[in-house]
Coordinates of C-alpha atoms in Angstrom, one line a residue:
X1 CA 23.9 11.7 7.8
X2 CA 21.4 13.3 5.5
X3 CA 21.6 17.0 4.6
X4 CA 18.9 19.1 6.4
X5 CA 18.0 21.0 3.2
X6 CA 17.5 17.8 1.2
X7 CA 15.4 16.3 4.0
X8 CA 13.2 19.5 4.1
X9 CA 12.8 19.5 0.3
X10 CA 11.9 15.8 0.2
X11 CA 9.4 16.2 3.0
X12 CA 7.6 18.9 1.0
X13 CA 7.8 16.7 -2.1
X14 CA 6.2 13.7 -0.3
X15 CA 3.5 15.9 1.2
X16 CA 2.6 17.1 -2.3
X17 CA 2.5 13.5 -3.6
X18 CA 0.3 12.4 -0.7
X19 CA -2.1 15.3 -1.4
X20 CA -2.3 14.3 -5.1
X21 CA -3.0 10.7 -4.1
X22 CA -5.7 11.8 -1.6
X23 CA -7.4 13.7 -4.4
X24 CA -7.3 10.7 -6.7
X25 CA -8.6 8.5 -4.0
X26 CA -11.6 10.8 -3.4
X27 CA -12.7 10.3 -6.9
X28 CA -11.8 6.6 -7.2
X29 CA -13.7 5.6 -4.0
X30 CA -17.0 6.7 -5.7
X31 CA -16.6 3.8 -8.1
X32 CA -18.9 0.8 -7.8
X33 CA -16.3 -1.8 -8.6
X34 CA -12.6 -2.3 -9.0
X35 CA -10.5 -4.7 -11.1
X36 CA -7.1 -4.6 -9.4
X37 CA -7.2 -0.8 -9.5
X38 CA -3.9 0.5 -8.1
X39 CA -1.8 3.6 -7.8
X40 CA 1.9 4.1 -7.3
X41 CA 2.9 6.9 -5.1
X42 CA 6.5 7.1 -6.3
X43 CA 6.3 7.1 -10.1
X44 CA 9.7 8.7 -10.4
X45 CA 11.5 6.3 -8.1
X46 CA 12.8 9.1 -5.8
X47 CA 12.2 6.9 -2.7
X48 CA 15.2 4.7 -3.8
X49 CA 17.6 7.6 -3.0
X50 CA 17.7 7.3 0.8
X51 CA 16.2 5.0 3.5
X52 CA 14.3 8.0 4.9
X53 CA 12.6 8.4 1.5
X54 CA 11.7 4.7 1.4
X55 CA 10.1 5.1 4.8
X56 CA 8.1 8.2 3.5
X57 CA 6.8 6.2 0.6
X58 CA 5.7 3.3 2.8
X59 CA 4.2 5.7 5.4
X60 CA 2.1 7.6 2.8
X61 CA 0.8 4.3 1.3
X62 CA -0.1 3.0 4.7
X63 CA -2.0 6.2 5.5
X64 CA -3.9 5.9 2.2
X65 CA -4.7 2.2 3.1
X66 CA -6.1 3.4 6.5
X67 CA -8.2 5.9 4.7
X68 CA -9.7 3.3 2.4
X69 CA -10.3 1.0 5.4
X70 CA -12.0 3.8 7.3
X71 CA -14.4 4.3 4.3
X72 CA -16.0 1.0 5.4
X73 CA -16.4 -0.5 1.9
X74 CA -16.9 -4.1 2.9
X75 CA -17.3 -5.0 -0.8
X76 CA -13.7 -3.9 -1.5
X77 CA -10.4 -5.6 -0.8
X78 CA -7.6 -3.1 -0.3
X79 CA -3.9 -3.7 0.4
X80 CA -0.5 -2.1 -0.1
X81 CA 2.5 -3.7 -1.7
X82 CA 6.0 -2.4 -0.6
X83 CA 8.7 -3.4 -3.0
X84 CA 12.5 -2.8 -2.9
X85 CA 12.1 -0.4 -5.8
X86 CA 9.7 2.2 -4.4
X87 CA 8.4 2.9 -7.8
X88 CA 6.8 -0.5 -7.7
X89 CA 5.1 0.0 -4.3
X90 CA 1.4 0.6 -4.6
X91 CA -2.1 0.8 -3.1
X92 CA -4.6 -1.8 -4.6
X93 CA -8.4 -1.9 -4.6
X94 CA -10.3 -4.9 -5.8
X95 CA -13.9 -6.1 -5.8
X96 CA -16.4 -8.2 -7.7
X97 CA -16.4 -6.8 -11.2
X98 CA -17.8 -7.3 -14.7
X99 CA -14.3 -8.2 -15.9
X100 CA -14.6 -11.6 -14.1
X101 CA -11.3 -11.5 -12.3
X102 CA -10.9 -13.7 -9.3
X103 CA -12.8 -12.4 -6.2
X104 CA -11.7 -12.4 -3.5
X105 CA -8.0 -12.0 -4.5
X106 CA -6.4 -15.3 -3.1
X107 CA -2.9 -13.9 -2.1
X108 CA -1.3 -17.2 -3.2
X109 CA 2.2 -17.6 -1.8
X110 CA 1.9 -14.8 0.7
X111 CA 3.3 -15.7 4.2
X112 CA 1.1 -13.7 6.6
X113 CA 2.4 -12.6 10.0
X114 CA 6.0 -13.1 8.9
X115 CA 8.7 -11.4 10.9
X116 CA 8.9 -7.8 9.6
X117 CA 11.9 -5.7 9.1
X118 CA 12.3 -2.9 11.7
X119 CA 11.4 -0.1 9.3
X120 CA 8.0 -1.7 8.5
X121 CA 7.3 -2.7 12.1
X122 CA 7.7 1.0 13.2
X123 CA 5.3 2.2 10.5
X124 CA 2.6 -0.5 10.7
X125 CA -0.6 0.9 12.0
X126 CA -2.7 -1.0 14.5
X127 CA -5.2 -3.4 13.1
X128 CA -3.1 -4.1 10.0
X129 CA -1.4 -7.4 9.0
X130 CA 1.8 -7.7 7.1
X131 CA 2.9 -10.5 4.9
X132 CA 5.5 -11.2 2.3
X133 CA 6.2 -13.2 -0.8
X134 CA 9.3 -13.8 -2.8
X135 CA 12.9 -14.1 -1.6
X136 CA 15.9 -11.9 -1.1
X137 CA 16.0 -8.9 -3.4
X138 CA 12.7 -10.0 -5.0
X139 CA 10.8 -10.0 -1.7
X140 CA 7.7 -7.8 -1.6
X141 CA 5.8 -6.9 1.6
X142 CA 2.1 -6.6 1.6
X143 CA -0.1 -4.9 4.2
X144 CA -3.9 -5.4 4.6
X145 CA -6.5 -4.9 7.3
X146 CA -6.4 -7.6 10.0
X147 CA -9.9 -9.0 10.3
X148 CA -10.9 -10.3 13.7
X149 CA -12.3 -13.8 13.6
X150 CA -11.0 -17.3 13.4
X151 CA -11.7 -18.2 9.8
X152 CA -9.1 -17.5 7.1
X153 CA -11.9 -17.1 4.5
X154 CA -13.2 -14.1 6.4
X155 CA -9.8 -12.5 6.1
X156 CA -9.6 -13.4 2.4
X157 CA -13.0 -11.8 1.7
X158 CA -12.1 -8.5 3.5
X159 CA -8.3 -8.5 2.8

C-alpha cells in the first residue's frame, strides 16, 4: 500500500510537470515542421518508483497526445512511446522537413493492435491505437491516433 502523503505529493508533482509540458506544447505547435521533435515528461525518472507513478506518466503523455490530435494538424504525425524506464517515455511530433528525414515515419517492426497490458488498456483514450516493438524488458509501447479507413498507408501518413 502506498503512503497517502507520498501519493498527494506525487500527484502535485505530476500536475506541475503536465503544466510545464502544456506550455512547451503551446509554443512548439506553432512550428511549421518537425524532425522527430520529442519531449520526455519524466526527465528525473521518478515514475519508476511506484506503479501508480508509471500510470501517471503514461496518462499525462496520452493527454498531451490527445491535445496534439485535437489541434488537427494533418501534416504532423504524433505518437507516444511508453518504455519500462519512464524517463525514456516521450511524445513525438514529425512532419515533412528540410532535414530530409523519412516522411511519413514507417514504424518498422511495430506490431499494431497487440494485446495490451491492463494498465495501458485502462488509460487508452478512444480513437487511439496501441502497438509494441521489442521483447521482454526491452518492449516499448507506442500509441497513435487510429485513423478510420481501410488502407494502411492512410494510417502511416497520419500516424
